[in-house]
Coordinates of C-alpha atoms in Angstrom, one line a residue:
M1 CA 126.3 88.7 107.3
T2 CA 129.7 89.5 109.6
N3 CA 130.2 93.3 111.2
S4 CA 132.8 93.9 113.7
D5 CA 130.8 96.1 115.8
V6 CA 128.0 93.9 116.6
T7 CA 126.6 94.0 119.7
S8 CA 124.1 90.7 121.6
Q9 CA 121.4 90.2 123.9
T10 CA 119.7 87.6 125.3
I11 CA 115.9 88.3 124.7
P12 CA 114.1 87.8 128.3
K13 CA 111.7 84.8 128.5
H14 CA 108.4 86.9 129.7
I15 CA 108.7 88.9 126.2
S16 CA 106.4 86.8 123.5
Q17 CA 106.0 89.8 121.3
L18 CA 108.2 92.1 119.4
Q19 CA 107.7 95.0 117.3
C20 CA 109.6 96.4 114.9
G21 CA 109.3 100.0 113.8
L22 CA 110.8 102.0 110.5
G23 CA 110.9 105.8 110.4
W24 CA 112.1 108.3 108.2
D25 CA 111.5 112.4 107.5
A26 CA 109.9 112.9 104.2
Q27 CA 111.7 115.4 102.0
A28 CA 110.3 117.5 99.7
E29 CA 113.6 117.4 97.0
T30 CA 113.4 113.2 96.9
E31 CA 110.4 111.1 97.8
L32 CA 112.5 108.2 99.5
D33 CA 110.6 104.7 100.1
L34 CA 112.4 102.7 102.8
D35 CA 110.7 99.1 103.1
M36 CA 111.1 97.0 106.2
A37 CA 111.6 93.2 105.3
V38 CA 112.2 90.1 107.5
L39 CA 114.3 86.9 105.8
A40 CA 112.9 83.8 108.5
L41 CA 115.4 81.3 108.1
D42 CA 116.3 77.8 109.2
A43 CA 119.2 76.1 110.2
H44 CA 121.6 76.0 106.8
D45 CA 120.4 79.7 106.7
R46 CA 118.0 79.2 104.1
L47 CA 114.2 80.4 104.0
V48 CA 111.7 78.5 105.4
N49 CA 109.5 77.4 103.1
G50 CA 111.0 79.0 100.0
K51 CA 109.7 82.5 99.8
E52 CA 107.3 81.9 102.5
G53 CA 110.1 82.8 104.5
F54 CA 109.9 85.9 103.1
I55 CA 108.3 88.6 104.6
Y56 CA 107.9 92.3 103.1
A57 CA 105.3 94.8 101.6
G58 CA 104.7 92.3 98.6
H59 CA 104.0 89.3 101.2
P60 CA 103.0 90.7 104.5
R61 CA 102.2 88.1 106.9
H62 CA 104.0 84.3 107.1
V63 CA 101.8 81.7 106.8
S64 CA 101.8 80.7 110.5
D65 CA 100.6 84.1 111.6
A66 CA 104.2 84.9 113.9
I67 CA 105.3 87.4 111.4
Q68 CA 103.5 90.3 110.2
L69 CA 104.0 93.2 108.6
L70 CA 101.8 96.0 109.8
N71 CA 102.1 99.1 107.5
D72 CA 104.0 100.5 104.1
S73 CA 104.8 104.2 104.0
I74 CA 106.1 105.4 100.8
T75 CA 106.7 108.7 102.0
G76 CA 107.9 108.8 105.2
D77 CA 105.2 111.8 106.6
G78 CA 104.3 111.7 109.6
D79 CA 106.1 111.3 112.9
G80 CA 107.2 108.0 114.7
D81 CA 107.1 104.7 112.8
D82 CA 106.2 105.0 109.2
E83 CA 106.4 101.2 109.1
Q84 CA 105.7 98.5 111.9
L85 CA 106.2 94.7 112.2
L86 CA 104.9 92.3 114.5
I87 CA 106.9 89.3 115.8
R88 CA 104.8 86.7 118.5
L89 CA 107.6 84.8 119.3
L90 CA 105.7 82.2 120.9
V91 CA 104.0 80.9 117.7
L92 CA 107.3 81.1 115.3
P93 CA 107.3 77.8 113.9
D94 CA 110.7 75.6 115.4
T95 CA 111.7 75.2 111.4
I96 CA 112.2 79.5 111.9
K97 CA 115.8 79.5 113.6
K98 CA 117.0 83.0 112.7
L99 CA 115.0 86.0 111.4
I100 CA 117.1 88.8 109.5
F101 CA 115.8 92.6 109.6
V102 CA 116.1 94.1 106.5
V103 CA 115.9 97.5 105.1
N104 CA 115.7 98.5 101.3
I105 CA 115.2 101.7 99.2
N106 CA 112.2 100.7 97.4
C107 CA 113.5 101.4 93.2
G108 CA 116.7 102.9 95.3
E109 CA 119.0 101.8 92.2
S110 CA 116.7 103.0 89.5
Q111 CA 116.0 106.1 91.0
Q112 CA 119.7 106.5 91.9
Q113 CA 118.4 106.7 95.3
D114 CA 120.9 105.8 98.6
F115 CA 121.0 105.8 102.3
S116 CA 123.5 108.4 102.3
Q117 CA 120.2 110.4 101.4
T118 CA 118.0 109.8 104.2
Q119 CA 117.1 112.1 106.7
N120 CA 116.3 110.6 110.6
A121 CA 116.1 107.1 109.1
F122 CA 115.5 104.5 112.3
W123 CA 115.1 101.4 112.8
R124 CA 114.1 99.6 116.4
L125 CA 113.0 97.1 118.0
L126 CA 110.6 97.1 121.1
D127 CA 109.1 94.7 123.8
K128 CA 105.8 95.3 122.5
S129 CA 103.9 94.8 125.7
S130 CA 105.9 97.3 127.4
R131 CA 107.2 99.4 124.7
Q132 CA 110.6 99.1 126.2
V133 CA 112.9 99.8 123.1
L134 CA 115.8 96.4 122.7
L135 CA 117.4 98.1 119.8
N136 CA 117.5 101.1 117.6
C137 CA 119.4 102.1 115.0
S138 CA 120.2 105.0 112.7
L139 CA 119.8 104.5 108.9
S140 CA 121.3 107.9 107.8
N141 CA 124.7 108.0 107.0
S142 CA 126.0 109.9 104.4
Q143 CA 128.8 107.6 103.4
W144 CA 126.3 105.4 102.1
E145 CA 126.3 106.6 98.5
G146 CA 124.9 103.7 96.5
I147 CA 124.0 101.6 99.1
T148 CA 120.1 100.6 98.8
T149 CA 119.9 98.0 101.1
L150 CA 121.3 97.4 105.1
F151 CA 121.1 94.8 106.9
V152 CA 120.1 95.8 110.6
A153 CA 119.9 93.2 113.0
E154 CA 119.2 89.5 113.6
L155 CA 117.4 87.2 116.1
A156 CA 118.5 83.9 116.5
R157 CA 116.9 80.9 118.2
G158 CA 118.8 79.6 121.2
T159 CA 118.0 76.7 123.0
E160 CA 115.9 78.0 126.0
Q161 CA 116.0 82.2 124.4
W162 CA 116.4 84.3 121.5
Q163 CA 119.8 86.1 121.1
L164 CA 119.2 89.6 119.5
S165 CA 122.2 90.9 117.9
A166 CA 122.4 94.6 116.0
H167 CA 124.2 93.9 112.5
L168 CA 124.4 97.2 111.1
E169 CA 125.8 96.4 107.5
A170 CA 125.6 98.0 104.0
S171 CA 124.8 95.7 101.6
P172 CA 126.2 95.4 98.0
L173 CA 122.8 93.8 97.0
K174 CA 120.2 96.3 95.1
N175 CA 117.4 95.5 95.9
L176 CA 115.1 92.7 97.4
N177 CA 114.6 90.7 94.5
Q178 CA 118.1 89.9 94.7
L179 CA 117.6 88.9 98.7
L180 CA 115.2 86.6 98.2
H181 CA 117.1 84.8 95.6
Q182 CA 120.8 85.1 97.8
Y183 CA 119.0 83.4 100.8
S184 CA 116.6 80.6 98.6

Protein backbone atom coordinates (compact mmCIF):
# COMPACT_ATOMS: atom_id res chain seq x y z
CA MET A 1 0.00 0.00 0.00
CA THR A 2 1.69 3.18 -1.18
CA ASN A 3 0.42 6.63 -1.95
CA SER A 4 2.32 9.83 -2.69
CA ASP A 5 -0.38 11.94 -0.99
CA VAL A 6 0.09 10.37 2.46
CA THR A 7 -0.52 12.52 5.51
CA SER A 8 0.63 11.32 8.92
CA GLN A 9 0.14 12.26 12.52
CA THR A 10 1.06 10.85 15.90
CA ILE A 11 -1.82 9.77 18.11
CA PRO A 12 -1.39 11.55 21.46
CA LYS A 13 -0.76 9.23 24.44
CA HIS A 14 -3.89 10.40 26.27
CA ILE A 15 -6.12 8.93 23.53
CA SER A 16 -7.06 5.40 24.56
CA GLN A 17 -10.05 4.70 22.31
CA LEU A 18 -10.65 5.45 18.66
CA GLN A 19 -13.91 5.27 16.78
CA CYS A 20 -14.18 4.80 13.02
CA GLY A 21 -17.26 6.00 11.21
CA LEU A 22 -18.42 5.11 7.71
CA GLY A 23 -21.30 6.92 6.07
CA TRP A 24 -22.94 7.29 2.69
CA ASP A 25 -26.24 8.49 1.28
CA ALA A 26 -28.83 5.95 0.25
CA GLN A 27 -29.80 6.10 -3.41
CA ALA A 28 -33.20 5.25 -4.82
CA GLU A 29 -31.86 3.91 -8.12
CA THR A 30 -28.97 1.78 -6.75
CA GLU A 31 -28.67 0.30 -3.27
CA LEU A 32 -24.99 0.34 -2.37
CA ASP A 33 -23.80 -1.65 0.66
CA LEU A 34 -20.49 -0.23 1.86
CA ASP A 35 -18.60 -2.28 4.44
CA MET A 36 -15.77 -1.31 6.75
CA ALA A 37 -12.99 -3.77 7.57
CA VAL A 38 -9.77 -3.75 9.60
CA LEU A 39 -6.70 -5.89 9.07
CA ALA A 40 -4.71 -6.48 12.30
CA LEU A 41 -1.17 -7.19 11.08
CA ASP A 42 2.02 -8.44 12.69
CA ALA A 43 5.57 -7.16 12.08
CA HIS A 44 5.66 -9.07 8.75
CA ASP A 45 2.41 -7.50 7.44
CA ARG A 46 0.50 -10.77 7.93
CA LEU A 47 -2.81 -11.16 9.75
CA VAL A 48 -2.29 -11.81 13.46
CA ASN A 49 -3.75 -15.25 14.26
CA GLY A 50 -4.88 -15.79 10.65
CA LYS A 51 -8.54 -15.00 10.04
CA GLU A 52 -8.89 -13.79 13.66
CA GLY A 53 -6.98 -10.66 12.61
CA PHE A 54 -9.58 -9.73 10.00
CA ILE A 55 -12.47 -7.72 11.47
CA TYR A 56 -15.52 -7.15 9.26
CA ALA A 57 -19.30 -7.75 9.32
CA GLY A 58 -18.83 -11.55 9.19
CA HIS A 59 -16.31 -11.47 12.08
CA PRO A 60 -17.16 -8.26 13.99
CA ARG A 61 -14.91 -8.65 17.05
CA HIS A 62 -11.24 -9.35 17.62
CA VAL A 63 -10.58 -12.12 20.15
CA SER A 64 -8.91 -9.53 22.47
CA ASP A 65 -12.05 -7.32 22.41
CA ALA A 66 -9.75 -4.46 21.37
CA ILE A 67 -11.46 -4.06 17.97
CA GLN A 68 -15.21 -4.27 17.53
CA LEU A 69 -17.52 -3.48 14.62
CA LEU A 70 -20.57 -1.99 16.31
CA ASN A 71 -23.06 -2.11 13.45
CA ASP A 72 -23.42 -3.05 9.79
CA SER A 73 -25.71 -0.95 7.62
CA ILE A 74 -26.68 -2.31 4.23
CA THR A 75 -28.43 0.78 2.87
CA GLY A 76 -26.74 3.98 4.08
CA ASP A 77 -30.08 5.29 5.38
CA GLY A 78 -29.93 8.04 7.97
CA ASP A 79 -27.53 10.84 8.82
CA GLY A 80 -24.02 10.60 10.21
CA ASP A 81 -22.17 7.32 10.63
CA ASP A 82 -23.97 4.36 9.09
CA GLU A 83 -21.34 1.97 10.46
CA GLN A 84 -19.04 2.36 13.45
CA LEU A 85 -16.01 0.51 14.71
CA LEU A 86 -14.32 0.87 18.10
CA ILE A 87 -10.60 0.40 18.79
CA ARG A 88 -9.31 0.20 22.34
CA LEU A 89 -5.62 1.04 21.95
CA LEU A 90 -4.57 0.01 25.48
CA VAL A 91 -6.02 -3.49 25.00
CA LEU A 92 -4.53 -4.21 21.55
CA PRO A 93 -2.15 -7.17 21.87
CA ASP A 94 1.55 -6.37 21.39
CA THR A 95 1.61 -8.77 18.43
CA ILE A 96 -0.53 -6.29 16.47
CA LYS A 97 1.91 -3.85 14.91
CA LYS A 98 -0.36 -2.28 12.32
CA LEU A 99 -4.04 -1.79 11.54
CA ILE A 100 -5.09 -1.25 7.94
CA PHE A 101 -8.54 0.24 7.39
CA VAL A 102 -10.46 -0.74 4.28
CA VAL A 103 -13.87 0.09 2.78
CA ASN A 104 -15.47 -2.26 0.27
CA ILE A 105 -18.70 -2.32 -1.70
CA ASN A 106 -20.32 -5.62 -0.78
CA CYS A 107 -21.04 -7.60 -3.98
CA GLY A 108 -19.90 -4.54 -5.93
CA GLU A 109 -18.34 -6.44 -8.81
CA SER A 110 -21.24 -8.87 -9.30
CA GLN A 111 -23.79 -6.05 -9.09
CA GLN A 112 -21.70 -3.73 -11.31
CA GLN A 113 -21.34 -1.16 -8.55
CA ASP A 114 -18.26 0.91 -7.77
CA PHE A 115 -17.12 3.98 -5.84
CA SER A 116 -17.90 6.30 -8.78
CA GLN A 117 -21.58 5.71 -7.86
CA THR A 118 -21.35 6.62 -4.17
CA GLN A 119 -22.88 9.84 -2.91
CA ASN A 120 -21.45 11.72 0.06
CA ALA A 121 -19.51 8.66 1.21
CA PHE A 122 -16.94 9.23 3.95
CA TRP A 123 -14.72 7.40 6.43
CA ARG A 124 -13.47 9.10 9.54
CA LEU A 125 -11.48 8.37 12.66
CA LEU A 126 -12.20 10.10 15.95
CA ASP A 127 -10.90 10.24 19.49
CA LYS A 128 -13.87 8.50 21.13
CA SER A 129 -13.82 10.52 24.36
CA SER A 130 -13.41 14.05 22.94
CA ARG A 131 -15.16 13.31 19.59
CA GLN A 132 -12.29 15.16 17.87
CA VAL A 133 -11.94 14.06 14.25
CA LEU A 134 -8.38 12.88 13.61
CA LEU A 135 -8.89 11.91 9.97
CA ASN A 136 -11.74 12.41 7.51
CA CYS A 137 -11.71 10.94 3.99
CA SER A 138 -14.22 11.42 1.18
CA LEU A 139 -14.95 8.12 -0.57
CA SER A 140 -16.98 9.53 -3.45
CA ASN A 141 -15.00 10.00 -6.65
CA SER A 142 -16.38 9.93 -10.18
CA GLN A 143 -13.00 8.62 -11.42
CA TRP A 144 -13.25 5.39 -9.38
CA GLU A 145 -15.16 3.42 -12.02
CA GLY A 146 -14.64 -0.31 -11.50
CA ILE A 147 -13.17 0.24 -8.01
CA THR A 148 -14.93 -1.72 -5.25
CA THR A 149 -12.21 -1.67 -2.56
CA LEU A 150 -10.38 1.29 -1.03
CA PHE A 151 -7.48 1.33 1.40
CA VAL A 152 -8.32 4.27 3.64
CA ALA A 153 -5.76 4.57 6.45
CA GLU A 154 -3.09 2.82 8.45
CA LEU A 155 -2.38 2.91 12.18
CA ALA A 156 1.17 1.73 12.98
CA ARG A 157 2.56 1.01 16.43
CA GLY A 158 5.63 3.08 17.21
CA THR A 159 7.99 2.59 20.13
CA GLU A 160 5.82 4.76 22.38
CA GLN A 161 2.88 6.03 20.31
CA TRP A 162 0.68 5.08 17.38
CA GLN A 163 1.25 6.74 14.00
CA LEU A 164 -1.84 7.43 11.88
CA SER A 165 -1.43 7.74 8.10
CA ALA A 166 -4.10 8.54 5.53
CA HIS A 167 -3.65 6.22 2.55
CA LEU A 168 -6.72 6.80 0.44
CA GLU A 169 -5.94 4.45 -2.41
CA ALA A 170 -8.02 2.47 -4.89
CA SER A 171 -7.29 -1.25 -4.81
CA PRO A 172 -7.48 -3.77 -7.65
CA LEU A 173 -8.96 -6.28 -5.17
CA LYS A 174 -12.64 -6.86 -5.82
CA ASN A 175 -13.89 -8.22 -2.48
CA LEU A 176 -12.99 -8.84 1.15
CA ASN A 177 -12.16 -12.49 0.47
CA GLN A 178 -9.37 -11.43 -1.90
CA LEU A 179 -8.15 -9.02 0.77
CA LEU A 180 -8.08 -11.82 3.36
CA HIS A 181 -5.98 -14.01 1.10
CA GLN A 182 -3.54 -11.21 0.28
CA TYR A 183 -2.66 -10.72 3.96
CA SER A 184 -2.83 -14.36 5.15
